[in-house]
Amino acid sequence: MRLRDDRIGARGRKGGAGPTDHKAITIGDRTVMVPVYNDASKFSPFEATGPGLDGHAILLRDGAPVAKISYPRQARFYALQTFDGIPYWKIAQLHSHDVLATTVLQNCIRYADRATSCQFCAIGQSLAENRTIAHKTPEQLGEVARAAVLLDGVKHVVLTTGTPNVIDRGAAVLCESAKGIRAAIDIPIQGQCEPPRDHGWFEKLRDAGIDTLGMHLEAVTPEVRARIMPGKATVSLYRYHAAFEAAVRVFGRGQVSTYILAGLGDTAEAILAACETVINLGVYPFVVPFVPVSGTPLADHPAPTPEFMRVILPQIGRMVSRANLRSADIKAGCGRCGACSALASYES
Ligand code: SF4
C-alpha cells in the first residue's frame, strides 16, 4: 500500500527480524500489518489517505475509494526511556494494536554470512541503524512490558531471538527474558526460537513463564529451504517435527505454532501438505504471505499473488477449524495476533 502521509498512526517498523517494513491499519474490526516501506509498495494499486476529521482515512484502489480505514495511535510507552537513557521503543515495539514484540538478541550466528543467512531476514539492519540494541536485558524487558500494559493496554508479548548457538538455539535467552517480564507484570508470552537440541528446554521455557512457543519452518520443501535459508535448513524437517511433538506435550495442542512464508517457491500442494502434517501434531500453521524487505537478498523477489493466497488460506482455515486449533484459542503470539495474515478470517 502507498501512504499519502507516513507520519500518521503508530510508527511503522523498518528492518529487524521477521516480517517488517509494515504499518498497522484497521479495516472494520481487524488490524492488519500492511507493507508500506518496501520497494514493492511503491507500485501498489492501493493508496491510503491521511485521516479526516472523524479519524477515518480512505483506502483507494487505482484512485477509487474502496474502504474506510483507521490507524492505531502511536504507543504512549514510546515516549519513555530507561534510567540509563535507552528509549523504550528501542527495546520493544507495538505490533498491530495490542502486541508487544521484541527481538531479545539482535545478533544471529547465521546472519553475518550470506552463505548461511535466511535470505528474507533483516535482523542486522535495525541494529546497524541504531534503531534497537543488541541485547535487551530481562530488567529492561520487564520495565517496558509493564509500561506497555499500563499505558497502552497491550494484551500479549512476542519474544523472538536471533540464534545465538546451535545447542539451545535461543531457548536460554528466552527463559531469562520471560522471567524478567513475569517479575514485572502478568501477561501471556510467546517465545520464538529454532528447535533446541535438548527437548528438556520446553519445560524450562514453560516454567520461566512462556505460554506458547513458535518454531518457524518458514519454507517447507527441502530444496526451497536450502535455497532460502541455507543455515537454518541444516536443522532437518524431521528435527522440527520431533520438536513439535515434544513441545505440544508441554504447552498443549494449539499452543505451539509455526510460521510458513507463502511465496518463496513452495507449491500450494507442498504448503497444504506441510500444514496437514503439523496440524496432526497439534501445531497451528501460521501461513503468511512473504513480504520482500528492502536491503535483503530477496528485496526484488515477488510477493505471492492474491490468487495464490486465495487458493491456500481457505483450505488451511478449514483444516485448523476441523482440528479445533483456532487462532482465538492461542494464548499469545503471532497466531493469536493474526495481523500478518488473513488466515483467521477463514477459520469458522
Ligand atoms: S502476527 Fe506476529 S509479527 Fe505480525 S504483527 Fe502480529 S505479532 Fe507482529
mmCIF file of C-alpha atoms in Angstrom, residues 18-314:
data_model
loop_
_atom_site.group_PDB
_atom_site.id
_atom_site.type_symbol
_atom_site.label_atom_id
_atom_site.label_comp_id
_atom_site.label_asym_id
_atom_site.label_seq_id
_atom_site.Cartn_x
_atom_site.Cartn_y
_atom_site.Cartn_z
ATOM 1 C CA GLY A 18 10.670 -11.478 10.832
ATOM 2 C CA PRO A 19 8.041 -9.526 8.912
ATOM 3 C CA THR A 20 8.873 -5.848 8.693
ATOM 4 C CA ASP A 21 8.535 -2.663 6.583
ATOM 5 C CA HIS A 22 4.860 -2.608 7.647
ATOM 6 C CA LYS A 23 2.393 -0.178 9.142
ATOM 7 C CA ALA A 24 -0.662 -1.131 11.171
ATOM 8 C CA ILE A 25 -4.055 -0.186 9.748
ATOM 9 C CA THR A 26 -7.509 -1.149 10.964
ATOM 10 C CA ILE A 27 -10.176 -2.266 8.495
ATOM 11 C CA GLY A 28 -13.537 -2.957 10.141
ATOM 12 C CA ASP A 29 -12.649 -4.641 13.430
ATOM 13 C CA ARG A 30 -9.366 -6.189 12.251
ATOM 14 C CA THR A 31 -5.925 -4.634 12.478
ATOM 15 C CA VAL A 32 -3.509 -5.775 9.792
ATOM 16 C CA MET A 33 0.155 -5.099 9.135
ATOM 17 C CA VAL A 34 0.458 -3.758 5.600
ATOM 18 C CA PRO A 35 3.806 -3.393 3.816
ATOM 19 C CA VAL A 36 4.356 0.321 3.114
ATOM 20 C CA TYR A 37 8.108 0.905 3.274
ATOM 21 C CA ASN A 38 9.445 -1.703 0.843
ATOM 22 C CA ASP A 39 10.028 -1.099 -2.865
ATOM 23 C CA ALA A 40 7.053 -3.236 -3.938
ATOM 24 C CA SER A 41 4.686 -0.887 -2.075
ATOM 25 C CA LYS A 42 5.572 1.975 -4.415
ATOM 26 C CA PHE A 43 3.823 0.128 -7.249
ATOM 27 C CA SER A 44 0.747 -0.941 -5.289
ATOM 28 C CA PRO A 45 -2.688 -0.045 -6.711
ATOM 29 C CA PHE A 46 -3.724 0.696 -3.095
ATOM 30 C CA GLU A 47 -3.219 4.113 -1.556
ATOM 31 C CA ALA A 48 -4.293 5.375 1.879
ATOM 32 C CA THR A 49 -5.184 8.976 2.621
ATOM 33 C CA GLY A 50 -4.481 10.719 5.909
ATOM 34 C CA PRO A 51 -7.297 10.640 8.496
ATOM 35 C CA GLY A 52 -10.192 13.089 8.141
ATOM 36 C CA LEU A 53 -11.924 14.966 10.979
ATOM 37 C CA ASP A 54 -13.761 11.784 12.054
ATOM 38 C CA GLY A 55 -10.422 9.965 12.432
ATOM 39 C CA HIS A 56 -11.020 7.715 9.432
ATOM 40 C CA ALA A 57 -8.924 7.550 6.299
ATOM 41 C CA ILE A 58 -9.944 6.321 2.855
ATOM 42 C CA LEU A 59 -8.364 3.344 1.147
ATOM 43 C CA LEU A 60 -8.228 3.865 -2.615
ATOM 44 C CA ARG A 61 -7.672 1.264 -5.288
ATOM 45 C CA ASP A 62 -6.470 2.733 -8.594
ATOM 46 C CA GLY A 63 -7.790 6.059 -7.297
ATOM 47 C CA ALA A 64 -11.315 4.801 -6.459
ATOM 48 C CA PRO A 65 -12.420 4.636 -2.790
ATOM 49 C CA VAL A 66 -12.914 1.044 -1.594
ATOM 50 C CA ALA A 67 -12.978 1.197 2.228
ATOM 51 C CA LYS A 68 -12.794 3.344 5.321
ATOM 52 C CA ILE A 69 -9.747 2.561 7.451
ATOM 53 C CA SER A 70 -8.148 3.929 10.594
ATOM 54 C CA TYR A 71 -4.666 3.904 12.074
ATOM 55 C CA PRO A 72 -3.907 2.605 15.587
ATOM 56 C CA ARG A 73 -2.455 5.508 17.556
ATOM 57 C CA GLN A 74 1.205 5.812 18.410
ATOM 58 C CA ALA A 75 2.062 3.822 21.552
ATOM 59 C CA ARG A 76 2.348 6.021 24.654
ATOM 60 C CA PHE A 77 5.210 3.936 26.034
ATOM 61 C CA TYR A 78 7.374 5.056 23.087
ATOM 62 C CA ALA A 79 7.832 8.401 24.864
ATOM 63 C CA LEU A 80 9.584 6.820 27.876
ATOM 64 C CA GLN A 81 13.168 5.790 28.442
ATOM 65 C CA THR A 82 15.092 3.634 30.904
ATOM 66 C CA PHE A 83 17.130 5.120 33.767
ATOM 67 C CA ASP A 84 20.244 4.595 31.649
ATOM 68 C CA GLY A 85 18.720 6.600 28.796
ATOM 69 C CA ILE A 86 17.570 3.946 26.317
ATOM 70 C CA PRO A 87 14.242 4.823 24.675
ATOM 71 C CA TYR A 88 11.628 2.142 25.318
ATOM 72 C CA TRP A 89 10.898 1.884 21.555
ATOM 73 C CA LYS A 90 14.443 0.593 21.050
ATOM 74 C CA ILE A 91 13.707 -2.246 23.487
ATOM 75 C CA ALA A 92 10.292 -3.389 22.216
ATOM 76 C CA GLN A 93 7.733 -2.334 19.636
ATOM 77 C CA LEU A 94 3.967 -2.248 19.407
ATOM 78 C CA HIS A 95 2.752 -4.714 16.761
ATOM 79 C CA SER A 96 -0.774 -4.496 15.425
ATOM 80 C CA HIS A 97 -2.659 -2.634 18.218
ATOM 81 C CA ASP A 98 -2.178 -4.806 21.321
ATOM 82 C CA VAL A 99 1.008 -6.866 20.966
ATOM 83 C CA LEU A 100 4.395 -6.013 22.441
ATOM 84 C CA ALA A 101 7.114 -7.605 20.321
ATOM 85 C CA THR A 102 10.859 -7.670 20.646
ATOM 86 C CA THR A 103 13.923 -9.460 19.344
ATOM 87 C CA VAL A 104 15.768 -10.120 22.596
ATOM 88 C CA LEU A 105 19.059 -10.892 20.853
ATOM 89 C CA GLN A 106 19.546 -8.843 17.711
ATOM 90 C CA ASN A 107 22.512 -10.977 16.556
ATOM 91 C CA CYS A 108 22.313 -14.360 14.861
ATOM 92 C CA ILE A 109 25.064 -16.867 14.117
ATOM 93 C CA ARG A 110 23.547 -17.343 10.686
ATOM 94 C CA TYR A 111 23.216 -13.673 9.693
ATOM 95 C CA ALA A 112 26.779 -12.419 9.170
ATOM 96 C CA ASP A 113 27.480 -14.779 6.281
ATOM 97 C CA ARG A 114 25.152 -14.697 3.269
ATOM 98 C CA ALA A 115 26.019 -18.381 2.716
ATOM 99 C CA THR A 116 24.100 -19.254 5.881
ATOM 100 C CA SER A 117 21.688 -16.372 6.482
ATOM 101 C CA CYS A 118 17.952 -16.522 5.873
ATOM 102 C CA GLN A 119 17.605 -14.539 2.655
ATOM 103 C CA PHE A 120 14.414 -12.761 3.770
ATOM 104 C CA CYS A 121 15.739 -11.577 7.139
ATOM 105 C CA ALA A 122 16.754 -8.030 8.106
ATOM 106 C CA ILE A 123 17.739 -8.694 11.730
ATOM 107 C CA GLY A 124 21.014 -6.748 11.412
ATOM 108 C CA GLN A 125 19.573 -3.664 9.704
ATOM 109 C CA SER A 126 17.825 -2.024 12.636
ATOM 110 C CA LEU A 127 20.878 -2.641 14.841
ATOM 111 C CA ALA A 128 23.251 -1.147 12.251
ATOM 112 C CA GLU A 129 20.974 1.920 12.022
ATOM 113 C CA ASN A 130 20.865 2.308 15.818
ATOM 114 C CA ARG A 131 17.117 1.710 15.977
ATOM 115 C CA THR A 132 17.495 -1.028 18.566
ATOM 116 C CA ILE A 133 20.036 -2.501 20.983
ATOM 117 C CA ALA A 134 21.863 -5.811 20.632
ATOM 118 C CA HIS A 135 20.659 -7.499 23.811
ATOM 119 C CA LYS A 136 17.614 -6.493 25.801
ATOM 120 C CA THR A 137 18.147 -7.399 29.463
ATOM 121 C CA PRO A 138 15.396 -9.120 31.496
ATOM 122 C CA GLU A 139 15.061 -5.970 33.629
ATOM 123 C CA GLN A 140 14.644 -3.725 30.587
ATOM 124 C CA LEU A 141 12.032 -6.068 29.116
ATOM 125 C CA GLY A 142 10.093 -6.158 32.371
ATOM 126 C CA GLU A 143 10.136 -2.371 32.649
ATOM 127 C CA VAL A 144 8.914 -1.848 29.079
ATOM 128 C CA ALA A 145 6.272 -4.600 29.246
ATOM 129 C CA ARG A 146 4.813 -3.090 32.409
ATOM 130 C CA ALA A 147 4.585 0.347 30.803
ATOM 131 C CA ALA A 148 3.073 -1.074 27.600
ATOM 132 C CA VAL A 149 0.354 -2.856 29.567
ATOM 133 C CA LEU A 150 -0.452 0.098 31.820
ATOM 134 C CA LEU A 151 -0.255 2.858 29.202
ATOM 135 C CA ASP A 152 -1.344 1.109 26.009
ATOM 136 C CA GLY A 153 -3.439 -1.881 27.033
ATOM 137 C CA VAL A 154 -1.065 -4.392 25.468
ATOM 138 C CA LYS A 155 -2.528 -7.911 25.798
ATOM 139 C CA HIS A 156 0.315 -10.280 24.952
ATOM 140 C CA VAL A 157 4.034 -10.378 24.228
ATOM 141 C CA VAL A 158 6.110 -11.892 21.425
ATOM 142 C CA LEU A 159 9.734 -12.663 22.265
ATOM 143 C CA THR A 160 11.801 -13.687 19.293
ATOM 144 C CA THR A 161 15.560 -14.027 19.043
ATOM 145 C CA GLY A 162 18.422 -14.412 16.643
ATOM 146 C CA THR A 163 20.001 -17.845 17.005
ATOM 147 C CA PRO A 164 22.991 -17.476 19.371
ATOM 148 C CA ASN A 165 24.313 -21.068 19.113
ATOM 149 C CA VAL A 166 23.363 -24.498 17.778
ATOM 150 C CA ILE A 167 22.796 -26.050 21.214
ATOM 151 C CA ASP A 168 19.856 -24.316 22.915
ATOM 152 C CA ARG A 169 19.244 -22.185 19.789
ATOM 153 C CA GLY A 170 17.907 -19.258 21.787
ATOM 154 C CA ALA A 171 15.858 -21.104 24.417
ATOM 155 C CA ALA A 172 18.126 -19.960 27.274
ATOM 156 C CA VAL A 173 17.862 -16.254 26.468
ATOM 157 C CA LEU A 174 14.087 -16.618 26.043
ATOM 158 C CA CYS A 175 13.872 -18.163 29.530
ATOM 159 C CA GLU A 176 15.702 -15.291 31.223
ATOM 160 C CA SER A 177 13.723 -12.714 29.201
ATOM 161 C CA ALA A 178 10.369 -14.271 30.128
ATOM 162 C CA LYS A 179 11.358 -14.348 33.792
ATOM 163 C CA GLY A 180 12.213 -10.636 33.619
ATOM 164 C CA ILE A 181 8.789 -9.823 32.192
ATOM 165 C CA ARG A 182 6.892 -12.082 34.576
ATOM 166 C CA ALA A 183 8.644 -10.471 37.527
ATOM 167 C CA ALA A 184 7.253 -7.106 36.415
ATOM 168 C CA ILE A 185 3.793 -7.879 35.030
ATOM 169 C CA ASP A 186 1.402 -10.775 34.489
ATOM 170 C CA ILE A 187 0.901 -11.107 30.732
ATOM 171 C CA PRO A 188 0.808 -14.064 28.282
ATOM 172 C CA ILE A 189 4.082 -14.544 26.387
ATOM 173 C CA GLN A 190 5.029 -16.339 23.204
ATOM 174 C CA GLY A 191 8.650 -17.398 22.723
ATOM 175 C CA GLN A 192 10.037 -17.994 19.238
ATOM 176 C CA CYS A 193 13.250 -19.899 18.538
ATOM 177 C CA GLU A 194 14.684 -22.719 16.476
ATOM 178 C CA PRO A 195 14.126 -26.200 17.956
ATOM 179 C CA PRO A 196 16.620 -26.618 20.826
ATOM 180 C CA ARG A 197 18.700 -29.814 20.686
ATOM 181 C CA ASP A 198 17.556 -30.924 24.105
ATOM 182 C CA HIS A 199 13.773 -31.071 24.381
ATOM 183 C CA GLY A 200 14.094 -30.580 28.138
ATOM 184 C CA TRP A 201 14.188 -26.859 27.274
ATOM 185 C CA PHE A 202 10.455 -26.905 26.628
ATOM 186 C CA GLU A 203 9.685 -27.437 30.298
ATOM 187 C CA LYS A 204 12.216 -24.774 31.284
ATOM 188 C CA LEU A 205 10.573 -22.330 28.859
ATOM 189 C CA ARG A 206 7.143 -23.066 30.285
ATOM 190 C CA ASP A 207 8.398 -22.762 33.866
ATOM 191 C CA ALA A 208 10.014 -19.420 33.003
ATOM 192 C CA GLY A 209 6.562 -18.062 32.105
ATOM 193 C CA ILE A 210 6.280 -18.734 28.373
ATOM 194 C CA ASP A 211 2.731 -19.766 27.436
ATOM 195 C CA THR A 212 3.109 -20.571 23.762
ATOM 196 C CA LEU A 213 6.032 -21.484 21.554
ATOM 197 C CA GLY A 214 6.744 -20.707 17.898
ATOM 198 C CA MET A 215 9.289 -22.786 15.976
ATOM 199 C CA HIS A 216 9.201 -21.493 12.459
ATOM 200 C CA LEU A 217 9.614 -23.622 9.369
ATOM 201 C CA GLU A 218 9.368 -20.571 7.038
ATOM 202 C CA ALA A 219 9.731 -22.814 3.931
ATOM 203 C CA VAL A 220 8.632 -26.437 3.723
ATOM 204 C CA THR A 221 10.275 -28.122 0.716
ATOM 205 C CA PRO A 222 13.894 -29.261 1.261
ATOM 206 C CA GLU A 223 15.070 -27.586 -1.964
ATOM 207 C CA VAL A 224 13.373 -24.261 -1.105
ATOM 208 C CA ARG A 225 14.652 -24.414 2.484
ATOM 209 C CA ALA A 226 18.230 -24.954 1.277
ATOM 210 C CA ARG A 227 17.997 -22.045 -1.180
ATOM 211 C CA ILE A 228 16.190 -19.511 1.013
ATOM 212 C CA MET A 229 17.648 -20.319 4.444
ATOM 213 C CA PRO A 230 20.788 -22.387 3.946
ATOM 214 C CA GLY A 231 21.908 -22.219 7.585
ATOM 215 C CA LYS A 232 18.585 -22.923 9.203
ATOM 216 C CA ALA A 233 17.862 -25.718 6.698
ATOM 217 C CA THR A 234 20.632 -27.749 8.378
ATOM 218 C CA VAL A 235 18.037 -28.344 11.101
ATOM 219 C CA SER A 236 16.038 -31.015 9.279
ATOM 220 C CA LEU A 237 12.268 -31.200 8.930
ATOM 221 C CA TYR A 238 12.490 -34.405 10.941
ATOM 222 C CA ARG A 239 14.060 -32.440 13.838
ATOM 223 C CA TYR A 240 11.299 -29.823 13.598
ATOM 224 C CA HIS A 241 8.574 -32.462 13.678
ATOM 225 C CA ALA A 242 10.159 -34.232 16.660
ATOM 226 C CA ALA A 243 10.425 -30.879 18.449
ATOM 227 C CA PHE A 244 6.780 -30.044 17.642
ATOM 228 C CA GLU A 245 5.672 -33.342 19.146
ATOM 229 C CA ALA A 246 7.688 -32.807 22.325
ATOM 230 C CA ALA A 247 6.636 -29.153 22.668
ATOM 231 C CA VAL A 248 2.924 -29.942 22.267
ATOM 232 C CA ARG A 249 3.246 -32.384 25.178
ATOM 233 C CA VAL A 250 4.446 -29.467 27.350
ATOM 234 C CA PHE A 251 2.456 -26.474 26.052
ATOM 235 C CA GLY A 252 -0.684 -28.268 24.844
ATOM 236 C CA ARG A 253 -2.435 -28.647 21.475
ATOM 237 C CA GLY A 254 -2.724 -25.377 19.634
ATOM 238 C CA GLN A 255 -0.221 -23.584 21.905
ATOM 239 C CA VAL A 256 2.704 -24.439 19.616
ATOM 240 C CA SER A 257 2.816 -22.801 16.214
ATOM 241 C CA THR A 258 4.963 -22.427 13.143
ATOM 242 C CA TYR A 259 5.331 -19.583 10.653
ATOM 243 C CA ILE A 260 5.191 -20.585 6.998
ATOM 244 C CA LEU A 261 6.024 -17.942 4.392
ATOM 245 C CA ALA A 262 3.988 -18.429 1.220
ATOM 246 C CA GLY A 263 5.556 -17.190 -2.000
ATOM 247 C CA LEU A 264 9.161 -18.345 -1.618
ATOM 248 C CA GLY A 265 8.855 -21.237 -4.080
ATOM 249 C CA ASP A 266 6.858 -23.865 -2.187
ATOM 250 C CA THR A 267 3.873 -25.008 -4.231
ATOM 251 C CA ALA A 268 0.342 -24.719 -2.869
ATOM 252 C CA GLU A 269 0.255 -28.511 -2.574
ATOM 253 C CA ALA A 270 3.509 -28.566 -0.578
ATOM 254 C CA ILE A 271 2.256 -25.878 1.823
ATOM 255 C CA LEU A 272 -1.064 -27.639 2.317
ATOM 256 C CA ALA A 273 0.671 -30.979 2.948
ATOM 257 C CA ALA A 274 3.057 -29.349 5.462
ATOM 258 C CA CYS A 275 0.098 -27.753 7.233
ATOM 259 C CA GLU A 276 -1.674 -31.092 7.428
ATOM 260 C CA THR A 277 1.415 -32.722 8.946
ATOM 261 C CA VAL A 278 1.871 -30.102 11.668
ATOM 262 C CA ILE A 279 -1.858 -29.878 12.409
ATOM 263 C CA ASN A 280 -1.826 -33.635 13.044
ATOM 264 C CA LEU A 281 0.882 -32.958 15.624
ATOM 265 C CA GLY A 282 -1.314 -30.319 17.315
ATOM 266 C CA VAL A 283 0.617 -27.344 15.871
ATOM 267 C CA TYR A 284 -1.026 -24.195 14.443
ATOM 268 C CA PRO A 285 0.400 -23.343 10.998
ATOM 269 C CA PHE A 286 0.516 -19.561 10.710
ATOM 270 C CA VAL A 287 0.753 -19.120 6.946
ATOM 271 C CA VAL A 288 1.781 -15.619 5.955
ATOM 272 C CA PRO A 289 2.357 -14.023 2.544
ATOM 273 C CA PHE A 290 6.066 -13.326 2.034
ATOM 274 C CA VAL A 291 6.908 -9.614 2.077
ATOM 275 C CA PRO A 292 10.048 -8.560 0.170
ATOM 276 C CA VAL A 293 12.068 -6.393 2.562
ATOM 277 C CA SER A 294 14.370 -3.616 1.317
ATOM 278 C CA GLY A 295 18.069 -4.306 1.810
ATOM 279 C CA THR A 296 17.741 -8.109 1.914
ATOM 280 C CA PRO A 297 18.784 -10.510 -0.889
ATOM 281 C CA LEU A 298 15.073 -11.090 -1.549
ATOM 282 C CA ALA A 299 14.203 -7.382 -1.857
ATOM 283 C CA ASP A 300 13.203 -7.938 -5.507
ATOM 284 C CA HIS A 301 11.562 -11.317 -5.021
ATOM 285 C CA PRO A 302 7.845 -11.014 -5.801
ATOM 286 C CA ALA A 303 5.244 -11.412 -3.075
ATOM 287 C CA PRO A 304 2.751 -14.237 -3.703
ATOM 288 C CA THR A 305 -0.226 -13.282 -5.842
ATOM 289 C CA PRO A 306 -3.622 -12.720 -4.193
ATOM 290 C CA GLU A 307 -4.841 -15.715 -6.237
ATOM 291 C CA PHE A 308 -2.219 -17.980 -4.614
ATOM 292 C CA MET A 309 -3.266 -16.879 -1.123
ATOM 293 C CA ARG A 310 -6.946 -17.303 -2.068
ATOM 294 C CA VAL A 311 -6.222 -20.908 -3.012
ATOM 295 C CA ILE A 312 -4.403 -21.910 0.172
ATOM 296 C CA LEU A 313 -5.866 -19.828 3.019
ATOM 297 C CA PRO A 314 -9.497 -21.053 2.834
#
